[in-house]
mmCIF file of C-alpha atoms and ligand atoms in Angstrom:
data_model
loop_
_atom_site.group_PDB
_atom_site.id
_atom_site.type_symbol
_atom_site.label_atom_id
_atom_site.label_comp_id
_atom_site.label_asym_id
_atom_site.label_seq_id
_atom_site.Cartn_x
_atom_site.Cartn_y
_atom_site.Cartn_z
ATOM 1 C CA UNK I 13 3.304 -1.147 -16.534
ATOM 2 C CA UNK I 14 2.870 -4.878 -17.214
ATOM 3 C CA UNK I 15 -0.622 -5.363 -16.722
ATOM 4 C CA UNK I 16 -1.523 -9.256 -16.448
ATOM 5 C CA UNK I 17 -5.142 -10.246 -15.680
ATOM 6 C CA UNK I 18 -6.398 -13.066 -14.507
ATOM 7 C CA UNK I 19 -7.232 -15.528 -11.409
ATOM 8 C CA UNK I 20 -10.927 -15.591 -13.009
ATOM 9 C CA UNK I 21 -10.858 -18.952 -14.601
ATOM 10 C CA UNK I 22 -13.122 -17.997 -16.996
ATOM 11 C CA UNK I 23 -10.266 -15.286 -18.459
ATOM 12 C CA UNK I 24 -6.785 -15.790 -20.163
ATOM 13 C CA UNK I 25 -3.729 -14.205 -19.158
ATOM 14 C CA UNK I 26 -2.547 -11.446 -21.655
ATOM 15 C CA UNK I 27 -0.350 -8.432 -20.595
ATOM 16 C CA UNK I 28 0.890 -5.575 -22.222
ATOM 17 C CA UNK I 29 3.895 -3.534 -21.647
ATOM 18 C CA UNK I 30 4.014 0.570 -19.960
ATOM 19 C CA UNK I 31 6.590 0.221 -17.898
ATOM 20 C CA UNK I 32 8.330 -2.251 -16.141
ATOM 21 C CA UNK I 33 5.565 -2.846 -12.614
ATOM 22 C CA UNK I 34 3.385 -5.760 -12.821
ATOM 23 C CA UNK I 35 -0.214 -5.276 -12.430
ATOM 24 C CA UNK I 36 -2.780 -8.286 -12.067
ATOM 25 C CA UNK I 37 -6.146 -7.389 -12.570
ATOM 26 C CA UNK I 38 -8.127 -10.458 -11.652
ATOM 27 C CA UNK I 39 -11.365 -8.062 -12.245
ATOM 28 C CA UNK I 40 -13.125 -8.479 -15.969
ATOM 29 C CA UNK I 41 -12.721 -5.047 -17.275
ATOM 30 C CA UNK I 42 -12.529 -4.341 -21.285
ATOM 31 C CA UNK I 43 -9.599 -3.928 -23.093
ATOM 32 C CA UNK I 44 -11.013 -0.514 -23.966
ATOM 33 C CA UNK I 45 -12.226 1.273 -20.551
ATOM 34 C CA UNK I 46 -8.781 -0.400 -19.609
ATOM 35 C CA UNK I 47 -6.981 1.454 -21.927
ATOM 36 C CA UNK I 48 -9.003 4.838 -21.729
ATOM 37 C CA UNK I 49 -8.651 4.420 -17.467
ATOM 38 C CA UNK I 50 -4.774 4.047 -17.481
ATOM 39 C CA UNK I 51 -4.130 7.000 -19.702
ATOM 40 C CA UNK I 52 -5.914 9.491 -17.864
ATOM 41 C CA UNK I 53 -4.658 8.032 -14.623
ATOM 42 C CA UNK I 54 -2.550 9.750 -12.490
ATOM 43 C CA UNK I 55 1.055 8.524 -11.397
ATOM 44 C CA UNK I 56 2.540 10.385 -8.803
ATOM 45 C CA UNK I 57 1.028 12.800 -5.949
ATOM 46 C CA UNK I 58 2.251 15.368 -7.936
ATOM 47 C CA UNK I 59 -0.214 14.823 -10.727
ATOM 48 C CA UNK I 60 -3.041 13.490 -8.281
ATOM 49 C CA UNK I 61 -5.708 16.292 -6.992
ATOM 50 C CA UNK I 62 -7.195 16.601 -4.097
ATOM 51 C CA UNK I 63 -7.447 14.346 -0.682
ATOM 52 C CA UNK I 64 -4.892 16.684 0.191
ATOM 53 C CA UNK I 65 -5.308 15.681 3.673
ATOM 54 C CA UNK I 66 -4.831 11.725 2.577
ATOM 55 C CA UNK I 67 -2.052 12.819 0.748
ATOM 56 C CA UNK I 68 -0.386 14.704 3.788
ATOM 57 C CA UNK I 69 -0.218 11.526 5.630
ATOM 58 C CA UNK I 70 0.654 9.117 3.051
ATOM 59 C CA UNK I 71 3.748 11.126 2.091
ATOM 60 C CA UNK I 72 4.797 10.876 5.456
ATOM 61 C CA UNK I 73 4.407 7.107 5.807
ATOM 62 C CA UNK I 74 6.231 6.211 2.284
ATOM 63 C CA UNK I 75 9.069 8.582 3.241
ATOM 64 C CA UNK I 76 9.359 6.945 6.719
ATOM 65 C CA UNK I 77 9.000 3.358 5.508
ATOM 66 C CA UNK I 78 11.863 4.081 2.589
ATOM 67 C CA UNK I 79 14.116 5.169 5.128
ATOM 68 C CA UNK I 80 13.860 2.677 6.977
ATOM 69 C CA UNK I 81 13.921 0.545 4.440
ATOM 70 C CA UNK I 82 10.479 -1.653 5.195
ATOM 71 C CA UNK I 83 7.324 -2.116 3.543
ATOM 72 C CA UNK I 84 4.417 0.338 4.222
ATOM 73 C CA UNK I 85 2.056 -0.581 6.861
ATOM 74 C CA UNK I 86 -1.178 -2.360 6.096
ATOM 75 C CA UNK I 87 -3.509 0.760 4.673
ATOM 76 C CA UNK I 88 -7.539 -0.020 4.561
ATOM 77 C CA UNK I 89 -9.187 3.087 2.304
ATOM 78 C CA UNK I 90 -12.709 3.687 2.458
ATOM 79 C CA UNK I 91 -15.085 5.961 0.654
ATOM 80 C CA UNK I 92 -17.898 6.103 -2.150
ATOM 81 C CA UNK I 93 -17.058 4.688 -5.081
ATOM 82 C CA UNK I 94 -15.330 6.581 -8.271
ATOM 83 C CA UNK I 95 -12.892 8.401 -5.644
ATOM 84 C CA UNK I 96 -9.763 7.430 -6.497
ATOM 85 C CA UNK I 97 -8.459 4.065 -4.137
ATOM 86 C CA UNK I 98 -7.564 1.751 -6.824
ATOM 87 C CA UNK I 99 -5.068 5.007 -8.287
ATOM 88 C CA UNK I 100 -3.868 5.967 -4.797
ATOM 89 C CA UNK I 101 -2.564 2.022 -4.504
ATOM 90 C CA UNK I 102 -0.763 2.396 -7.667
ATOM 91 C CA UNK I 103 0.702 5.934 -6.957
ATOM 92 C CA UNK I 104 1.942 4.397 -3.445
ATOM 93 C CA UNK I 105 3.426 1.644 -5.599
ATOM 94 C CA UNK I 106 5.462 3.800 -7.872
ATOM 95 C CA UNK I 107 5.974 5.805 -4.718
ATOM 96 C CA UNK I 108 7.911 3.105 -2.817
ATOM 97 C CA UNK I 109 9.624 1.320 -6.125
ATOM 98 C CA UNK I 110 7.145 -1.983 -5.458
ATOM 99 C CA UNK I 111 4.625 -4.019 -7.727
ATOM 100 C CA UNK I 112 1.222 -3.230 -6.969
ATOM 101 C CA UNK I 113 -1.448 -6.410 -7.775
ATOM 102 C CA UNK I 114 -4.903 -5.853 -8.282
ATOM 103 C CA UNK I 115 -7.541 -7.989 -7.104
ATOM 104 C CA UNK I 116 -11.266 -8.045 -5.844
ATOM 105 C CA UNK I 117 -12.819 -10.185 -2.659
ATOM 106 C CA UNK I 118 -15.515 -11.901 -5.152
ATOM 107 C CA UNK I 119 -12.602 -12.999 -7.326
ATOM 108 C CA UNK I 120 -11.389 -14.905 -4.440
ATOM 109 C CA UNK I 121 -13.434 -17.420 -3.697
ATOM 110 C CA UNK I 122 -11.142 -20.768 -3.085
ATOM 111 C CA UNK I 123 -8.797 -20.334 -0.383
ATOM 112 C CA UNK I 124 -5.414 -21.106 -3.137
ATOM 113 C CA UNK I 125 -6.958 -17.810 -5.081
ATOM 114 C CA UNK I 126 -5.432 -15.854 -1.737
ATOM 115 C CA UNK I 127 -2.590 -18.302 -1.215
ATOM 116 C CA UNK I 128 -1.123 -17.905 -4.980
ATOM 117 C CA UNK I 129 -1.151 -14.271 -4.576
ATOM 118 C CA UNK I 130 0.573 -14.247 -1.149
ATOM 119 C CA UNK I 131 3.291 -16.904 -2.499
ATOM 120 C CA UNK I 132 3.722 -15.009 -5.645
ATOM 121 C CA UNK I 133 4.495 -11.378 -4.503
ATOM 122 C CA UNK I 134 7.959 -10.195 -3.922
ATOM 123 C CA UNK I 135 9.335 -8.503 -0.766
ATOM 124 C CA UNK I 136 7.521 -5.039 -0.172
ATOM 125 C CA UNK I 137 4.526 -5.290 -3.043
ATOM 126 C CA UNK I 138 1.886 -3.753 -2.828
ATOM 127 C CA UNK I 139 -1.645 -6.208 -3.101
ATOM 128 C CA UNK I 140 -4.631 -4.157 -3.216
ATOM 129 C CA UNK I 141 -7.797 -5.790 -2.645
ATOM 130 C CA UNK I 142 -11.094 -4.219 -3.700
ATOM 131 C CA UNK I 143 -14.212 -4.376 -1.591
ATOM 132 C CA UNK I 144 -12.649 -6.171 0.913
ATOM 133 C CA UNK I 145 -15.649 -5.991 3.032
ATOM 134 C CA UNK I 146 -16.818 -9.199 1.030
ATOM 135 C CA UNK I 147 -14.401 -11.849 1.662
ATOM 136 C CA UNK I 148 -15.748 -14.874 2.384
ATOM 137 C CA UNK I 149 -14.421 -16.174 5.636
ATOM 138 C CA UNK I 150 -11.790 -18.748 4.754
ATOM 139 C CA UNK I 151 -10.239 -16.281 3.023
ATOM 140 C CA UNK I 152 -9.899 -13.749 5.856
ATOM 141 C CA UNK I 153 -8.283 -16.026 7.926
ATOM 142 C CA UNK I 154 -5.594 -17.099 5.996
ATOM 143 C CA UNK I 155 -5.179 -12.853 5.809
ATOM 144 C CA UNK I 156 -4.771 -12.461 9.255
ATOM 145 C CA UNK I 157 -1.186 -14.604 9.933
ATOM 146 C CA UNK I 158 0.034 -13.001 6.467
ATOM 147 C CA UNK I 159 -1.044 -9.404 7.676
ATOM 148 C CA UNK I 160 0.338 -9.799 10.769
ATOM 149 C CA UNK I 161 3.256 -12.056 10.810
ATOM 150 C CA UNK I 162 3.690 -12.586 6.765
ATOM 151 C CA UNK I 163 3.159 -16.295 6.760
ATOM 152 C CA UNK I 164 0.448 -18.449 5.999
ATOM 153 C CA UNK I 165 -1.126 -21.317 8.217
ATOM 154 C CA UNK I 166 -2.682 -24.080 6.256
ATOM 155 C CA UNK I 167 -4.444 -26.763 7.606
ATOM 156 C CA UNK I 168 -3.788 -30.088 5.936
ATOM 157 C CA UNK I 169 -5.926 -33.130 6.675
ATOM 158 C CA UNK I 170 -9.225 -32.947 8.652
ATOM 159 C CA UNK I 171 -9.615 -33.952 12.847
ATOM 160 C CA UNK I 172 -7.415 -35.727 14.367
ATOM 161 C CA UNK I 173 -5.197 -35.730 11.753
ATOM 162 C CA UNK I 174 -4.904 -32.093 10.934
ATOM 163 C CA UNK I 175 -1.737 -30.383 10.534
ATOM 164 C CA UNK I 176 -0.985 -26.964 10.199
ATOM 165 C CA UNK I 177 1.751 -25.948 7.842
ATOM 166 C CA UNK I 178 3.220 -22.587 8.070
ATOM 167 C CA UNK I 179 4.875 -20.695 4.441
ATOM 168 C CA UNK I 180 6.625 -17.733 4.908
ATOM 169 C CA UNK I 181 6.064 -15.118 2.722
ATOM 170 C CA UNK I 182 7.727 -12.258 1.698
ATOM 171 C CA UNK I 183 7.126 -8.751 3.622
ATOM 172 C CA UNK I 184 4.257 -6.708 1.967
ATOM 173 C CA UNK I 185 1.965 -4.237 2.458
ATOM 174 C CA UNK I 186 -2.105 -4.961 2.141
ATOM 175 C CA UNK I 187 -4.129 -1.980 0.609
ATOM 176 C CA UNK I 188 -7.648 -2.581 1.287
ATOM 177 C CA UNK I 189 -10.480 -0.844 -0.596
ATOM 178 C CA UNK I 190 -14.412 -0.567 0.174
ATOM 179 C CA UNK I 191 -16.966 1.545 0.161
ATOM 180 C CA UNK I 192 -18.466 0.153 3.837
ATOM 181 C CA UNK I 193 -16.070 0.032 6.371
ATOM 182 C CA UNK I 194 -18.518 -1.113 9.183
ATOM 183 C CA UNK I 195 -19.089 -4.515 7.152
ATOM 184 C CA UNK I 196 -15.435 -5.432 8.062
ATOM 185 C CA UNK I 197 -15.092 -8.004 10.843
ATOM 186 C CA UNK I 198 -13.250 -6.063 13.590
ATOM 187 C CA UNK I 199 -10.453 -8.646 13.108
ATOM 188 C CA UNK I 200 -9.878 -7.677 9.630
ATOM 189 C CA UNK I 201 -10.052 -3.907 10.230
ATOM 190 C CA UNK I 202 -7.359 -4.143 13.567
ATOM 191 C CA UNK I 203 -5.028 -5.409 11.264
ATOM 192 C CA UNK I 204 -4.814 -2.309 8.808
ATOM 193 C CA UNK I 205 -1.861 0.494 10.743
ATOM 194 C CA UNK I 206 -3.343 3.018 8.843
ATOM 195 C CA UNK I 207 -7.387 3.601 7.853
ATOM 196 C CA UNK I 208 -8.205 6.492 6.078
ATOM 197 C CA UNK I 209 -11.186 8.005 4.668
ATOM 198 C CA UNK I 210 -11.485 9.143 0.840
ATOM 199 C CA UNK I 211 -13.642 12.343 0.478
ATOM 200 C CA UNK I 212 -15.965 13.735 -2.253
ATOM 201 C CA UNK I 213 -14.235 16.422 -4.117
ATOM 202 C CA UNK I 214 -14.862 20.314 -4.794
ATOM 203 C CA UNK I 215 -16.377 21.152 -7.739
ATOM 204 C CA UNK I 216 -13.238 23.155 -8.056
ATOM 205 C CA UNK I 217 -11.069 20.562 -7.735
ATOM 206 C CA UNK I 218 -12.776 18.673 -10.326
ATOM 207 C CA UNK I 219 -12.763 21.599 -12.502
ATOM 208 C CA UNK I 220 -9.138 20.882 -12.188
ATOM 209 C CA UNK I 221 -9.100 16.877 -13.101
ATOM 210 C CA UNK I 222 -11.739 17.902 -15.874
ATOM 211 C CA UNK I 223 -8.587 20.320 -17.285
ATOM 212 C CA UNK I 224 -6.426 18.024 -16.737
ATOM 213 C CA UNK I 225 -8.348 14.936 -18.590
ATOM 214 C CA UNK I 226 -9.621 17.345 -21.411
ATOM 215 C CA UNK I 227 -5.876 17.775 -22.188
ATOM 216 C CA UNK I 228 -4.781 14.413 -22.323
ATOM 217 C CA UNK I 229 -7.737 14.031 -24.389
ATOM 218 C CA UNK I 230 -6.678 16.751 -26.655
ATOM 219 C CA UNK I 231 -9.990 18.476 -26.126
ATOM 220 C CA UNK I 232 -10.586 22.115 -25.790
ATOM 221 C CA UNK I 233 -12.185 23.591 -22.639
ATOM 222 C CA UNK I 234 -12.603 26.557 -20.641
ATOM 223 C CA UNK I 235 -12.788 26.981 -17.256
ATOM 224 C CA UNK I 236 -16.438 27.997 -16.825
ATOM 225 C CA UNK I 237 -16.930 25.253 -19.355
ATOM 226 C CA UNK I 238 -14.848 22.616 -16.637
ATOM 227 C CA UNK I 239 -16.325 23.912 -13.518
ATOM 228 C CA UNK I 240 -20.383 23.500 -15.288
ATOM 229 C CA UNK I 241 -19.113 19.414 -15.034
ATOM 230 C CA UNK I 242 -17.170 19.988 -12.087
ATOM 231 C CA UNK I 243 -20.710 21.077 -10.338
ATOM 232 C CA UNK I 244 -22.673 18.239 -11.859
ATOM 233 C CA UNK I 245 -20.004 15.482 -11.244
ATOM 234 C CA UNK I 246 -21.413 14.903 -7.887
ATOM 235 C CA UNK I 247 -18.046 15.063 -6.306
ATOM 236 C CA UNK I 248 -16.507 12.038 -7.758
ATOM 237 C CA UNK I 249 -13.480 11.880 -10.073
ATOM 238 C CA UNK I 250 -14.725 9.280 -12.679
ATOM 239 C CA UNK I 251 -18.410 10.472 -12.882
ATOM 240 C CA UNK I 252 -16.496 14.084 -13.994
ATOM 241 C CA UNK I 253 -13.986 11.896 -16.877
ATOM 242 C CA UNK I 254 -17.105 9.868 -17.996
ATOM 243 C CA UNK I 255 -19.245 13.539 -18.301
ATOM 244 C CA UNK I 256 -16.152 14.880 -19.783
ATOM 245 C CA UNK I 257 -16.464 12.186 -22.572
ATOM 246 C CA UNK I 258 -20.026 12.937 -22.935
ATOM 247 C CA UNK I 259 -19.458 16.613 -23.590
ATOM 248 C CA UNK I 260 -16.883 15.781 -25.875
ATOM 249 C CA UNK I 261 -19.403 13.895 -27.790
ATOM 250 C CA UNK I 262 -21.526 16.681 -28.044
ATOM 251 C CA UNK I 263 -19.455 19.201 -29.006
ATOM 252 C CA UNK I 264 -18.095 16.953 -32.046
ATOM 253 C CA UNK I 265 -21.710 16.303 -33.175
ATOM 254 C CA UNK I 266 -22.596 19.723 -33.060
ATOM 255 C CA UNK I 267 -19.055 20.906 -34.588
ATOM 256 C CA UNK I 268 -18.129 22.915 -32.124
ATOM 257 C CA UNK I 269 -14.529 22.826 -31.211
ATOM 258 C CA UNK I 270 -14.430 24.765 -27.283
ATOM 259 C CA UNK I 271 -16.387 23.148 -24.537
ATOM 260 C CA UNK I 272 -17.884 25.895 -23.060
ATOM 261 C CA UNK I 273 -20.154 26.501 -20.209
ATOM 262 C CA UNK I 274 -23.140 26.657 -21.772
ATOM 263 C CA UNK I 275 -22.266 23.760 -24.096
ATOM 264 C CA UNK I 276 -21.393 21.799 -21.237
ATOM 265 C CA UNK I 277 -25.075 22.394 -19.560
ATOM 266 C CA UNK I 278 -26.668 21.626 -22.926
ATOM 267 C CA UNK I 279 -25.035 18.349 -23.026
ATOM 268 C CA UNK I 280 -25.697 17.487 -20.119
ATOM 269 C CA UNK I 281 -29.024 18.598 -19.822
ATOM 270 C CA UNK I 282 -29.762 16.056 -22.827
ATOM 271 C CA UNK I 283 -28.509 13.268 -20.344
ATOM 272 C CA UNK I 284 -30.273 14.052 -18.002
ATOM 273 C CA UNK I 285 -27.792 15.226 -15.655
ATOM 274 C CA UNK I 286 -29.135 18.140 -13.424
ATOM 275 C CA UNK I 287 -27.106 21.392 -12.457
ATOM 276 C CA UNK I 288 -26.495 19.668 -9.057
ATOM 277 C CA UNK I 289 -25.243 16.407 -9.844
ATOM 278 C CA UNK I 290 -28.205 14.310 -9.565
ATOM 279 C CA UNK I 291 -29.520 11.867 -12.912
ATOM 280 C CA UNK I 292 -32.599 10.118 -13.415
ATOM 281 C CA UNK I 293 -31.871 7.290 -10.259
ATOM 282 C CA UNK I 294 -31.262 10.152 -8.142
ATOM 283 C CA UNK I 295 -34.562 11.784 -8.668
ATOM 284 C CA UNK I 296 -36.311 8.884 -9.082
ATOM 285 C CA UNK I 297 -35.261 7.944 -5.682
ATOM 286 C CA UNK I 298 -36.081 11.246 -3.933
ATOM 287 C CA UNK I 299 -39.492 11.293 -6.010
ATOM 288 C CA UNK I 300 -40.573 7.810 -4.874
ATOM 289 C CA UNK I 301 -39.780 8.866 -1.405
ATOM 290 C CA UNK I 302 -41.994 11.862 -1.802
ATOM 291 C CA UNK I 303 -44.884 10.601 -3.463
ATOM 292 C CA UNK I 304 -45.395 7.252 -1.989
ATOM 293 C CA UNK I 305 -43.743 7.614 1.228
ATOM 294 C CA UNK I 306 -44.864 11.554 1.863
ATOM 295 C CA UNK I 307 -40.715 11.669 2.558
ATOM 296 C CA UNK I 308 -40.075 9.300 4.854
ATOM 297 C CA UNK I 309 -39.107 8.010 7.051
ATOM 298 C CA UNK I 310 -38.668 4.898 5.054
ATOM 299 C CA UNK I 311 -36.364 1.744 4.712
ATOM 300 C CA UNK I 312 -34.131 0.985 2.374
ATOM 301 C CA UNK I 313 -35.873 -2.684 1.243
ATOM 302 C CA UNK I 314 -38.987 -0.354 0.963
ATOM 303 C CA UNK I 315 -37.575 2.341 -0.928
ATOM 304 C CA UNK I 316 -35.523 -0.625 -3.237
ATOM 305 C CA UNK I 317 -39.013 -2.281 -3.821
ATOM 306 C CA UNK I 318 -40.570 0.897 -5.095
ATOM 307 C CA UNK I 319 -37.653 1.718 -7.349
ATOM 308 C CA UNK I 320 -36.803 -1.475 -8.638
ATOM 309 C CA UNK I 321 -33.453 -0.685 -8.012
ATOM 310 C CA UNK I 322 -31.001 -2.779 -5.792
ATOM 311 C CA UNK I 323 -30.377 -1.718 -1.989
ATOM 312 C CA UNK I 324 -26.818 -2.015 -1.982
ATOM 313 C CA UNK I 325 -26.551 0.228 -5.331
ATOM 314 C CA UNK I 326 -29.311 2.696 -3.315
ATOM 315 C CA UNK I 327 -27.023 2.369 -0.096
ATOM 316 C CA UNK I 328 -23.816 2.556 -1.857
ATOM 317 C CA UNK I 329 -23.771 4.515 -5.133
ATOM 318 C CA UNK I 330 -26.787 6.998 -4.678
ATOM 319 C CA UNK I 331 -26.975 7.708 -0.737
ATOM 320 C CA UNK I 332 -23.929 8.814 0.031
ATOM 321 C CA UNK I 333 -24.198 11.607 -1.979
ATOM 322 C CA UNK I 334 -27.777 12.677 -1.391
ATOM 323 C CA UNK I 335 -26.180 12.507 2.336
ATOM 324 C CA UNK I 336 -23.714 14.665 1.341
ATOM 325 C CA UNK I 337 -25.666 17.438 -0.300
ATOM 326 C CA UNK I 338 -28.173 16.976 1.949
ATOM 327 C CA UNK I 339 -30.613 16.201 0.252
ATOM 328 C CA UNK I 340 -31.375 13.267 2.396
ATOM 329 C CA UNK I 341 -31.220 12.102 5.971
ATOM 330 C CA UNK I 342 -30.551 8.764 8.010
ATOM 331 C CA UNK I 343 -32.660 8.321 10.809
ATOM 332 C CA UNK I 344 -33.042 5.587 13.556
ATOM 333 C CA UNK I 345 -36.476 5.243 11.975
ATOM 334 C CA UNK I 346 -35.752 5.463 8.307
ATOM 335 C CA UNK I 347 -34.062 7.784 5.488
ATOM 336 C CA UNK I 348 -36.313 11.130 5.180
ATOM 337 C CA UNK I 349 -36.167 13.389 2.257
ATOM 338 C CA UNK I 350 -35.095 17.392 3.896
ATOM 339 C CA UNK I 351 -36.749 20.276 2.640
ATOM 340 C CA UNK I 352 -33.519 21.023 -0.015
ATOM 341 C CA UNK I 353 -34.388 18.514 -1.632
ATOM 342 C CA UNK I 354 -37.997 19.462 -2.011
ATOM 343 C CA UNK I 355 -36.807 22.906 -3.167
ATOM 344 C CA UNK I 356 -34.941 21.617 -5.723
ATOM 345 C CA UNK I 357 -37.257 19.218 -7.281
ATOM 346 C CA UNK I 358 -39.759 21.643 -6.759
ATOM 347 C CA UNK I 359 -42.136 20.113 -4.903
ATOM 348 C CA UNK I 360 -44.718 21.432 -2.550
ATOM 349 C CA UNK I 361 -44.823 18.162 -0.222
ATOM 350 C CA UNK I 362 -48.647 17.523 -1.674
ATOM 351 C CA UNK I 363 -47.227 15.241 -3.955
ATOM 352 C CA UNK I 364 -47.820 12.014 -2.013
ATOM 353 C CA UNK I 365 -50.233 8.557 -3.597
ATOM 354 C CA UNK I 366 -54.031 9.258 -2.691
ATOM 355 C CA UNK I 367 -54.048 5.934 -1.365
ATOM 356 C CA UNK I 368 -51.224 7.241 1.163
ATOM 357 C CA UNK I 369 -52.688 10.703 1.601
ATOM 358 C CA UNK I 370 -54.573 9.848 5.055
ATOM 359 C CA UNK I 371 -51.462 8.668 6.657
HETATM 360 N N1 LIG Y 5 -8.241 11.472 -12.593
HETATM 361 C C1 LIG Y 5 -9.055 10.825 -11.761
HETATM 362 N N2 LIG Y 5 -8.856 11.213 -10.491
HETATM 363 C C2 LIG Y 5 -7.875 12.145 -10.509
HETATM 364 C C3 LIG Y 5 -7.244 12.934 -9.520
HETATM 365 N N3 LIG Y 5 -7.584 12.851 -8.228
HETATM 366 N N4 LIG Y 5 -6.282 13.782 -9.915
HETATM 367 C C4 LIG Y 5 -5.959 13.875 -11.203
HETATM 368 N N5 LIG Y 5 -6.527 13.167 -12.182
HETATM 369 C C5 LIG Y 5 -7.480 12.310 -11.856
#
């Protein structure tokens, strides 16, 4: 796969050669996690596991477009992050014979960073744009007439004077990624035939991309050993790879040539990565909540401000799972910490600020 990056102006173009689709990745990523995130990536549904559900339906919408010989309808995917979207777009790719291009909304900024996509792709691509939720508005209009109609309208000249100009382009399909699917305009999100929902995985089934990883890695594992960082992957494909790697680490350091369960829970004990999943933002979250906000309810700004951490990254990297496990809950008044997650931190629900304790 051709992999050509660029559309940032601050980057160069260079590509490199695995098969004969084009890839643009207009996102700055290092050579290196490149590298290491394409050869553990799966290529067909065969190789792919879990969303089995997803996968259900997709099959039947490549098989039905390929017979009748059209592109795939427009396909908006929405989840947590780490869960597989950008590899699903690239498996439908190979899937229907197409290119698949790789973008991001905050790479494009200037309404030509859309256009020169559009004009560039060839009939039935795939483009795949990545938290589509944050496209700036010019942008998203110039989508709609291309979604809908493939063409784009541009507007030349200002008032009186304006003139729209029409392009055609080619048929294609739109995958759109993002991790919240209520900040799409409901324009944007009518447009997409198909919108479908990415789940967290099974520790089982991460057990199984942990086997599968370990092996492309050439690195020995059993299957107590996988399903230890299965448990503490917190149901998310590349959180499980990037603990595999850790483990790995360990193992080599401490010349030991089997990952093994207990090995596993030793390394990841050391980083701080608890039997269910949850690392040092995850408890600092939950323990900030408990102490200075006797659980909650509590906002998000408030619960940001006492963490120093950024509300989006609370909202969209370390909620959804505490949701999921729950360990927390979303209430019209706030987010509240449940008893679970009291058990497991083992606190008492004493633990809250004197200064707060006569609230
Ligand atoms: N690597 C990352 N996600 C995967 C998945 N869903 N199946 C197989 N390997 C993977």
């Amino acid at each position: 796969m051709a992999i050509k990056r660029n559309q940032n102006p601050q980057q160069r173009n260079t590509s490199h050669d695995t098969n004969d689709k084009e890839l643009l990745i207009t996102q700055p990523t290092t050579q290196e996690k490149d590298n290491l995130e394409e050869s553990i990536r799966p290529h067909s549904f065969d190789e792919y596991i879990g969303q089995q559900d997803l996968k259900a339906v997709l099959s039947i919408v490549i098989e039905a477009a390929k017979t009748r010989n059209e592109p795939m309808d427009h396909l908006l995917l929405y989840g947590p992050p780490g869960l597989g979207k950008t590899t699903i777009s690239l498996i439908l790719a190979s899937a229907m014979g197409v290119n698949c291009k790789i973008t991001a909304a905050p790479a494009l900024e200037r309404p030509r960073d859309i256009t020169g996509l559009l004009v560039n792709l060839k009939p039935g691509d795939i483009l795949f744009i990545d938290e589509i939720h944050r496209l700036n508005r010019l942008t998203e209009e110039l989508l709609y007439p291309a979604m809908e109609d493939y063409r784009l309208e541009i507007t030349i000249g200002k008032g009186q004077a304006a003139r729209t100009r029409r392009i055609p382009l080619p048929r294609f399909t739109l995958v759109g990624a993002t991790t919240k699917v209520g900040a799409l305009t409901s324009p944007l999100r009518d447009r997409f035939g198909l919108i479908q929902r990415l789940k967290f995985y099974e520790p089982e089934e991460l057990a199984l991309i942990i086997k599968r990883t370990a092996k492309l890695l050439k690195t020995s594992i059993t299957e107590p050993g996988a399903l230890e960082i299965g448990r503490r992957s917190r149901g998310t494909p590349r959180i499980a790879n990037r603990l595999l790697r850790r483990v790995r680490d360990y193992i080599q350091v401490k010349k030991f040539d089997t990952i093994t369960q207990e090995l596993a829970a030793q390394a990841l004990d050391i980083y701080q990565v608890d039997p269910q999943g949850l690392d040092w933002t995850d408890r600092l979250i939950l323990d900030t909540m408990i102490t200075q906000f006797n659980g909650g309810p509590v906002g998000l700004e408030a619960v940001a401000a006492a963490t120093g951490e950024d509300a989006k990254t609370i909202e969209e990297v370390y909620e959804p799972y505490l949701l999921q496990i729950g360990y927390l809950n979303r209430t019209p008044r706030g987010r509240v910490v449940t008893p679970t997650a009291y058990q497991h931190l083992g606190k008492t629900g004493e633990e809250q600020l004197s200064i707060f304790s006569d609230q």
